[in-house]
Amino acid sequence: MISFCATELEKKEDKKVSVEVDETIELFDDIKSSGNTTGIANFQLRSNFIIITGDFKSPIKVSCDRCTKYYELNLEFKIDEVVEVSDEPYPSGDVEFVSDEINEQIRSDEQIGLEDYIRQYIILNVPTKKICSENCVNEELNDFNEKSGGIDPRWEQLIKYKDKIKGE
């Protein structure tokens, strides 16, 4: 996978590198990669920060929340990250946390891997409600409702209210 460190970027005249990405990213059991993630990644060194930006497309397979069947989802997302470069030794022992210091910090000779950032952004861009189509129906639930004599009578008032709202 693609990685850079600050010392490599310092050697470049404009302290920038653009890289074309076309790789398969390993994900998790419930989110599967169904093709290569493609895009352009930009690394830029500004004083003691590496700025990582890029536009990416990634096809994934996710499980529908209604019918549990897997379906293809094409994600498009942008990466915009800042990593601080510091050769000061990492503090040992207890350290006070300051909310302004949320940046990731690396040493100037330490590699920044792009794969972890892409994986994080894929996960962040998966919709919270994953439905394969608007007409998706859970057949097992419908069969269960039919066998059990329809809808539980305790839900009747709620169904009437829902129908009333739809009619307005």
mmCIF file of N, CA and C in Angstrom, residues 5-108:
data_model
loop_
_atom_site.group_PDB
_atom_site.id
_atom_site.type_symbol
_atom_site.label_atom_id
_atom_site.label_comp_id
_atom_site.label_asym_id
_atom_site.label_seq_id
_atom_site.Cartn_x
_atom_site.Cartn_y
_atom_site.Cartn_z
ATOM 1 N N CYS A 5 6.814 9.336 4.216
ATOM 2 C CA CYS A 5 7.263 9.949 5.460
ATOM 3 C C CYS A 5 7.710 11.377 5.150
ATOM 4 N N ALA A 6 7.874 12.168 6.194
ATOM 5 C CA ALA A 6 8.208 13.583 6.020
ATOM 6 C C ALA A 6 9.552 13.767 5.328
ATOM 7 N N THR A 7 10.520 12.908 5.623
ATOM 8 C CA THR A 7 11.840 13.065 4.991
ATOM 9 C C THR A 7 11.762 12.848 3.483
ATOM 10 N N GLU A 8 10.871 11.954 3.021
ATOM 11 C CA GLU A 8 10.692 11.759 1.576
ATOM 12 C C GLU A 8 10.063 12.996 0.944
ATOM 13 N N LEU A 9 9.106 13.604 1.636
ATOM 14 C CA LEU A 9 8.436 14.790 1.096
ATOM 15 C C LEU A 9 9.365 16.003 1.092
ATOM 16 N N GLU A 10 10.269 16.093 2.071
ATOM 17 C CA GLU A 10 11.218 17.211 2.116
ATOM 18 C C GLU A 10 12.141 17.216 0.903
ATOM 19 N N LYS A 11 12.412 16.055 0.344
ATOM 20 C CA LYS A 11 13.303 15.946 -0.818
ATOM 21 C C LYS A 11 12.651 16.459 -2.097
ATOM 22 N N LYS A 12 11.332 16.526 -2.114
ATOM 23 C CA LYS A 12 10.617 17.010 -3.300
ATOM 24 C C LYS A 12 10.716 18.531 -3.349
ATOM 25 N N GLU A 13 10.806 19.066 -4.558
ATOM 26 C CA GLU A 13 10.967 20.511 -4.734
ATOM 27 C C GLU A 13 9.802 21.297 -4.129
ATOM 28 N N ASP A 14 8.573 20.883 -4.436
ATOM 29 C CA ASP A 14 7.405 21.594 -3.914
ATOM 30 C C ASP A 14 6.828 20.934 -2.665
ATOM 31 N N LYS A 15 7.523 19.923 -2.150
ATOM 32 C CA LYS A 15 7.123 19.193 -0.943
ATOM 33 C C LYS A 15 5.732 18.582 -1.068
ATOM 34 N N LYS A 16 5.393 18.170 -2.290
ATOM 35 C CA LYS A 16 4.095 17.557 -2.567
ATOM 36 C C LYS A 16 4.300 16.271 -3.348
ATOM 37 N N VAL A 17 3.373 15.342 -3.151
ATOM 38 C CA VAL A 17 3.351 14.115 -3.938
ATOM 39 C C VAL A 17 1.893 13.771 -4.203
ATOM 40 N N SER A 18 1.572 13.485 -5.453
ATOM 41 C CA SER A 18 0.244 12.987 -5.821
ATOM 42 C C SER A 18 0.410 11.559 -6.312
ATOM 43 N N VAL A 19 -0.447 10.689 -5.819
ATOM 44 C CA VAL A 19 -0.331 9.271 -6.131
ATOM 45 C C VAL A 19 -1.687 8.746 -6.566
ATOM 46 N N GLU A 20 -1.684 7.966 -7.643
ATOM 47 C CA GLU A 20 -2.916 7.323 -8.089
ATOM 48 C C GLU A 20 -3.088 6.028 -7.294
ATOM 49 N N VAL A 21 -4.285 5.830 -6.765
ATOM 50 C CA VAL A 21 -4.589 4.648 -5.957
ATOM 51 C C VAL A 21 -5.528 3.751 -6.750
ATOM 52 N N ASP A 22 -5.207 2.463 -6.796
ATOM 53 C CA ASP A 22 -6.065 1.458 -7.428
ATOM 54 C C ASP A 22 -5.773 0.129 -6.737
ATOM 55 N N GLU A 23 -6.311 -0.031 -5.526
ATOM 56 C CA GLU A 23 -5.987 -1.193 -4.708
ATOM 57 C C GLU A 23 -7.214 -1.710 -3.976
ATOM 58 N N THR A 24 -7.159 -2.985 -3.609
ATOM 59 C CA THR A 24 -8.215 -3.588 -2.799
ATOM 60 C C THR A 24 -7.901 -3.329 -1.334
ATOM 61 N N ILE A 25 -8.877 -2.811 -0.621
ATOM 62 C CA ILE A 25 -8.719 -2.514 0.801
ATOM 63 C C ILE A 25 -9.436 -3.606 1.592
ATOM 64 N N GLU A 26 -8.735 -4.233 2.520
ATOM 65 C CA GLU A 26 -9.351 -5.251 3.370
ATOM 66 C C GLU A 26 -10.262 -4.561 4.380
ATOM 67 N N LEU A 27 -11.498 -5.050 4.470
ATOM 68 C CA LEU A 27 -12.460 -4.449 5.385
ATOM 69 C C LEU A 27 -12.846 -5.463 6.459
ATOM 70 N N PHE A 28 -14.127 -5.538 6.800
ATOM 71 C CA PHE A 28 -14.591 -6.399 7.877
ATOM 72 C C PHE A 28 -15.589 -7.415 7.355
ATOM 73 N N ASP A 29 -16.045 -8.302 8.225
ATOM 74 C CA ASP A 29 -16.973 -9.356 7.820
ATOM 75 C C ASP A 29 -18.291 -8.810 7.293
ATOM 76 N N ASP A 30 -18.831 -7.778 7.927
ATOM 77 C CA ASP A 30 -20.137 -7.259 7.506
ATOM 78 C C ASP A 30 -20.042 -6.229 6.385
ATOM 79 N N ILE A 31 -18.858 -5.723 6.117
ATOM 80 C CA ILE A 31 -18.620 -4.815 4.990
ATOM 81 C C ILE A 31 -17.496 -5.438 4.172
ATOM 82 N N LYS A 32 -17.800 -5.819 2.951
ATOM 83 C CA LYS A 32 -16.812 -6.505 2.115
ATOM 84 C C LYS A 32 -16.450 -5.634 0.917
ATOM 85 N N SER A 33 -15.185 -5.616 0.590
ATOM 86 C CA SER A 33 -14.745 -4.912 -0.609
ATOM 87 C C SER A 33 -15.139 -5.740 -1.822
ATOM 88 N N SER A 34 -15.747 -5.096 -2.819
ATOM 89 C CA SER A 34 -16.154 -5.836 -4.020
ATOM 90 C C SER A 34 -15.388 -5.367 -5.254
ATOM 91 N N GLY A 35 -14.284 -4.704 -5.034
ATOM 92 C CA GLY A 35 -13.457 -4.222 -6.135
ATOM 93 C C GLY A 35 -12.375 -3.316 -5.587
ATOM 94 N N ASN A 36 -11.603 -2.764 -6.474
ATOM 95 C CA ASN A 36 -10.516 -1.887 -6.062
ATOM 96 C C ASN A 36 -11.019 -0.497 -5.708
ATOM 97 N N THR A 37 -10.416 0.072 -4.676
ATOM 98 C CA THR A 37 -10.636 1.469 -4.332
ATOM 99 C C THR A 37 -9.746 2.287 -5.255
ATOM 100 N N THR A 38 -10.330 3.278 -5.909
ATOM 101 C CA THR A 38 -9.572 4.095 -6.853
ATOM 102 C C THR A 38 -9.649 5.561 -6.458
ATOM 103 N N GLY A 39 -8.645 6.317 -6.858
ATOM 104 C CA GLY A 39 -8.649 7.747 -6.592
ATOM 105 C C GLY A 39 -7.251 8.322 -6.654
ATOM 106 N N ILE A 40 -7.161 9.579 -6.280
ATOM 107 C CA ILE A 40 -5.893 10.300 -6.251
ATOM 108 C C ILE A 40 -5.651 10.762 -4.821
ATOM 109 N N ALA A 41 -4.480 10.419 -4.281
ATOM 110 C CA ALA A 41 -4.090 10.857 -2.942
ATOM 111 C C ALA A 41 -2.999 11.905 -3.066
ATOM 112 N N ASN A 42 -3.113 12.948 -2.264
ATOM 113 C CA ASN A 42 -2.127 14.029 -2.265
ATOM 114 C C ASN A 42 -1.506 14.134 -0.875
ATOM 115 N N PHE A 43 -0.180 14.121 -0.824
ATOM 116 C CA PHE A 43 0.561 14.327 0.416
ATOM 117 C C PHE A 43 1.302 15.648 0.264
ATOM 118 N N GLN A 44 1.158 16.534 1.248
ATOM 119 C CA GLN A 44 1.849 17.822 1.180
ATOM 120 C C GLN A 44 2.455 18.126 2.542
ATOM 121 N N LEU A 45 3.726 18.501 2.545
ATOM 122 C CA LEU A 45 4.420 18.862 3.773
ATOM 123 C C LEU A 45 4.370 20.373 3.928
ATOM 124 N N ARG A 46 3.790 20.828 5.034
ATOM 125 C CA ARG A 46 3.757 22.261 5.366
ATOM 126 C C ARG A 46 4.307 22.417 6.768
ATOM 127 N N SER A 47 5.420 23.079 6.885
ATOM 128 C CA SER A 47 6.188 23.234 8.125
ATOM 129 C C SER A 47 6.291 21.877 8.823
ATOM 130 N N ASN A 48 5.603 21.675 9.930
ATOM 131 C CA ASN A 48 5.719 20.392 10.621
ATOM 132 C C ASN A 48 4.416 19.576 10.553
ATOM 133 N N PHE A 49 3.702 19.709 9.442
ATOM 134 C CA PHE A 49 2.464 18.949 9.244
ATOM 135 C C PHE A 49 2.451 18.318 7.857
ATOM 136 N N ILE A 50 1.946 17.114 7.779
ATOM 137 C CA ILE A 50 1.679 16.481 6.491
ATOM 138 C C ILE A 50 0.177 16.523 6.291
ATOM 139 N N ILE A 51 -0.238 17.111 5.186
ATOM 140 C CA ILE A 51 -1.659 17.211 4.860
ATOM 141 C C ILE A 51 -1.967 16.143 3.817
ATOM 142 N N ILE A 52 -2.932 15.306 4.136
ATOM 143 C CA ILE A 52 -3.335 14.223 3.236
ATOM 144 C C ILE A 52 -4.732 14.538 2.727
ATOM 145 N N THR A 53 -4.870 14.648 1.409
ATOM 146 C CA THR A 53 -6.180 14.887 0.802
ATOM 147 C C THR A 53 -6.363 13.912 -0.350
ATOM 148 N N GLY A 54 -7.601 13.761 -0.765
ATOM 149 C CA GLY A 54 -7.845 12.897 -1.912
ATOM 150 C C GLY A 54 -9.313 12.639 -2.139
ATOM 151 N N ASP A 55 -9.636 12.253 -3.368
ATOM 152 C CA ASP A 55 -10.990 11.857 -3.768
ATOM 153 C C ASP A 55 -10.933 10.389 -4.154
ATOM 154 N N PHE A 56 -11.869 9.605 -3.614
ATOM 155 C CA PHE A 56 -11.825 8.162 -3.822
ATOM 156 C C PHE A 56 -13.198 7.599 -4.151
ATOM 157 N N LYS A 57 -13.174 6.446 -4.826
ATOM 158 C CA LYS A 57 -14.374 5.653 -5.099
ATOM 159 C C LYS A 57 -14.068 4.235 -4.649
ATOM 160 N N SER A 58 -15.040 3.629 -3.972
ATOM 161 C CA SER A 58 -14.820 2.279 -3.477
ATOM 162 C C SER A 58 -16.108 1.474 -3.553
ATOM 163 N N PRO A 59 -16.121 0.384 -4.336
ATOM 164 C CA PRO A 59 -17.294 -0.489 -4.358
ATOM 165 C C PRO A 59 -17.230 -1.464 -3.181
ATOM 166 N N ILE A 60 -18.331 -1.560 -2.446
ATOM 167 C CA ILE A 60 -18.379 -2.483 -1.315
ATOM 168 C C ILE A 60 -19.671 -3.285 -1.364
ATOM 169 N N LYS A 61 -19.687 -4.381 -0.637
ATOM 170 C CA LYS A 61 -20.903 -5.169 -0.466
ATOM 171 C C LYS A 61 -21.292 -5.089 0.995
ATOM 172 N N VAL A 62 -22.549 -4.732 1.222
ATOM 173 C CA VAL A 62 -23.069 -4.655 2.582
ATOM 174 C C VAL A 62 -24.349 -5.469 2.677
ATOM 175 N N SER A 63 -24.690 -5.832 3.876
ATOM 176 C CA SER A 63 -25.894 -6.609 4.127
ATOM 177 C C SER A 63 -27.070 -5.663 4.324
ATOM 178 N N CYS A 64 -28.167 -5.920 3.605
ATOM 179 C CA CYS A 64 -29.376 -5.110 3.733
ATOM 180 C C CYS A 64 -29.945 -5.294 5.144
ATOM 181 N N ASP A 65 -30.352 -4.210 5.766
ATOM 182 C CA ASP A 65 -30.898 -4.270 7.116
ATOM 183 C C ASP A 65 -32.281 -4.918 7.165
ATOM 184 N N ARG A 66 -32.990 -4.964 6.050
ATOM 185 C CA ARG A 66 -34.323 -5.576 6.016
ATOM 186 C C ARG A 66 -34.285 -7.049 5.654
ATOM 187 N N CYS A 67 -33.694 -7.356 4.502
ATOM 188 C CA CYS A 67 -33.755 -8.733 3.992
ATOM 189 C C CYS A 67 -32.472 -9.516 4.249
ATOM 190 N N THR A 68 -31.453 -8.886 4.755
ATOM 191 C CA THR A 68 -30.132 -9.450 5.077
ATOM 192 C C THR A 68 -29.350 -9.958 3.866
ATOM 193 N N LYS A 69 -29.806 -9.677 2.662
ATOM 194 C CA LYS A 69 -29.053 -10.075 1.469
ATOM 195 C C LYS A 69 -27.965 -9.035 1.212
ATOM 196 N N TYR A 70 -26.846 -9.508 0.665
ATOM 197 C CA TYR A 70 -25.768 -8.583 0.326
ATOM 198 C C TYR A 70 -26.081 -7.872 -0.984
ATOM 199 N N TYR A 71 -25.739 -6.597 -1.045
ATOM 200 C CA TYR A 71 -25.910 -5.822 -2.271
ATOM 201 C C TYR A 71 -24.721 -4.886 -2.441
ATOM 202 N N GLU A 72 -24.510 -4.468 -3.670
ATOM 203 C CA GLU A 72 -23.377 -3.613 -4.036
ATOM 204 C C GLU A 72 -23.705 -2.151 -3.728
ATOM 205 N N LEU A 73 -22.740 -1.459 -3.153
ATOM 206 C CA LEU A 73 -22.882 -0.047 -2.832
ATOM 207 C C LEU A 73 -21.605 0.649 -3.289
ATOM 208 N N ASN A 74 -21.733 1.685 -4.107
ATOM 209 C CA ASN A 74 -20.571 2.431 -4.593
ATOM 210 C C ASN A 74 -20.413 3.700 -3.772
ATOM 211 N N LEU A 75 -19.357 3.750 -3.000
ATOM 212 C CA LEU A 75 -19.092 4.912 -2.153
ATOM 213 C C LEU A 75 -18.156 5.879 -2.861
ATOM 214 N N GLU A 76 -18.416 7.163 -2.685
ATOM 215 C CA GLU A 76 -17.503 8.217 -3.128
ATOM 216 C C GLU A 76 -17.241 9.095 -1.919
ATOM 217 N N PHE A 77 -15.971 9.349 -1.638
ATOM 218 C CA PHE A 77 -15.649 10.119 -0.445
ATOM 219 C C PHE A 77 -14.345 10.878 -0.636
ATOM 220 N N LYS A 78 -14.154 11.877 0.215
ATOM 221 C CA LYS A 78 -12.941 12.692 0.216
ATOM 222 C C LYS A 78 -12.205 12.447 1.527
ATOM 223 N N ILE A 79 -10.896 12.429 1.435
ATOM 224 C CA ILE A 79 -10.067 12.330 2.634
ATOM 225 C C ILE A 79 -9.424 13.691 2.856
ATOM 226 N N ASP A 80 -9.428 14.127 4.101
ATOM 227 C CA ASP A 80 -8.795 15.387 4.478
ATOM 228 C C ASP A 80 -8.241 15.202 5.891
ATOM 229 N N GLU A 81 -6.966 14.897 5.988
ATOM 230 C CA GLU A 81 -6.336 14.599 7.272
ATOM 231 C C GLU A 81 -5.077 15.431 7.444
ATOM 232 N N VAL A 82 -4.745 15.713 8.693
ATOM 233 C CA VAL A 82 -3.521 16.432 9.027
ATOM 234 C C VAL A 82 -2.759 15.591 10.049
ATOM 235 N N VAL A 83 -1.484 15.358 9.770
ATOM 236 C CA VAL A 83 -0.630 14.579 10.665
ATOM 237 C C VAL A 83 0.543 15.462 11.071
ATOM 238 N N GLU A 84 0.766 15.573 12.357
ATOM 239 C CA GLU A 84 1.865 16.396 12.851
ATOM 240 C C GLU A 84 3.171 15.602 12.806
ATOM 241 N N VAL A 85 4.233 16.269 12.370
ATOM 242 C CA VAL A 85 5.560 15.655 12.322
ATOM 243 C C VAL A 85 6.389 16.264 13.440
ATOM 244 N N SER A 86 6.860 15.414 14.340
ATOM 245 C CA SER A 86 7.647 15.900 15.468
ATOM 246 C C SER A 86 8.672 14.843 15.849
ATOM 247 N N ASP A 87 9.919 15.266 15.994
ATOM 248 C CA ASP A 87 10.966 14.331 16.411
ATOM 249 C C ASP A 87 11.222 14.396 17.910
ATOM 250 N N GLU A 88 10.380 15.132 18.621
ATOM 251 C CA GLU A 88 10.491 15.142 20.076
ATOM 252 C C GLU A 88 10.095 13.767 20.592
ATOM 253 N N PRO A 89 10.744 13.304 21.637
ATOM 254 C CA PRO A 89 10.395 11.975 22.152
ATOM 255 C C PRO A 89 8.950 11.953 22.652
ATOM 256 N N TYR A 90 8.327 10.798 22.467
ATOM 257 C CA TYR A 90 6.962 10.647 22.963
ATOM 258 C C TYR A 90 6.992 10.703 24.484
ATOM 259 N N PRO A 91 6.012 11.369 25.083
ATOM 260 C CA PRO A 91 6.010 11.450 26.545
ATOM 261 C C PRO A 91 5.779 10.074 27.168
ATOM 262 N N SER A 92 6.443 9.848 28.268
ATOM 263 C CA SER A 92 6.209 8.604 29.003
ATOM 264 C C SER A 92 5.480 8.963 30.293
ATOM 265 N N GLY A 93 4.687 8.055 30.751
ATOM 266 C CA GLY A 93 3.929 8.316 31.967
ATOM 267 C C GLY A 93 2.619 9.011 31.660
ATOM 268 N N ASP A 94 2.071 9.662 32.669
ATOM 269 C CA ASP A 94 0.782 10.339 32.524
ATOM 270 C C ASP A 94 0.949 11.651 31.772
ATOM 271 N N VAL A 95 0.019 11.907 30.872
ATOM 272 C CA VAL A 95 0.043 13.123 30.071
ATOM 273 C C VAL A 95 -1.334 13.757 30.147
ATOM 274 N N GLU A 96 -1.364 15.079 30.320
ATOM 275 C CA GLU A 96 -2.647 15.780 30.340
ATOM 276 C C GLU A 96 -3.162 15.907 28.915
ATOM 277 N N PHE A 97 -4.410 15.548 28.727
ATOM 278 C CA PHE A 97 -5.029 15.616 27.404
ATOM 279 C C PHE A 97 -5.589 17.007 27.178
ATOM 280 N N VAL A 98 -5.201 17.624 26.067
ATOM 281 C CA VAL A 98 -5.717 18.926 25.672
ATOM 282 C C VAL A 98 -6.498 18.711 24.385
ATOM 283 N N SER A 99 -7.755 19.158 24.348
ATOM 284 C CA SER A 99 -8.623 18.860 23.204
ATOM 285 C C SER A 99 -8.104 19.442 21.893
ATOM 286 N N ASP A 100 -7.243 20.448 21.941
ATOM 287 C CA ASP A 100 -6.687 21.016 20.711
ATOM 288 C C ASP A 100 -5.619 20.112 20.093
ATOM 289 N N GLU A 101 -5.173 19.119 20.824
ATOM 290 C CA GLU A 101 -4.087 18.255 20.366
ATOM 291 C C GLU A 101 -4.613 16.898 19.910
ATOM 292 N N ILE A 102 -5.586 16.899 19.024
ATOM 293 C CA ILE A 102 -6.178 15.650 18.576
ATOM 294 C C ILE A 102 -5.480 15.125 17.325
ATOM 295 N N ASN A 103 -4.524 15.846 16.788
ATOM 296 C CA ASN A 103 -3.818 15.397 15.586
ATOM 297 C C ASN A 103 -3.023 14.131 15.860
ATOM 298 N N GLU A 104 -2.912 13.307 14.833
ATOM 299 C CA GLU A 104 -2.007 12.169 14.909
ATOM 300 C C GLU A 104 -0.599 12.732 14.809
ATOM 301 N N GLN A 105 0.320 12.122 15.515
ATOM 302 C CA GLN A 105 1.690 12.624 15.515
ATOM 303 C C GLN A 105 2.640 11.491 15.132
ATOM 304 N N ILE A 106 3.585 11.804 14.243
ATOM 305 C CA ILE A 106 4.591 10.824 13.824
ATOM 306 C C ILE A 106 5.966 11.477 13.847
ATOM 307 N N ARG A 107 6.988 10.637 13.780
ATOM 308 C CA ARG A 107 8.366 11.137 13.644
ATOM 309 C C ARG A 107 8.641 11.402 12.161
ATOM 310 N N SER A 108 9.650 12.183 11.869
ATOM 311 C CA SER A 108 9.927 12.562 10.475
ATOM 312 C C SER A 108 10.323 11.374 9.600
#
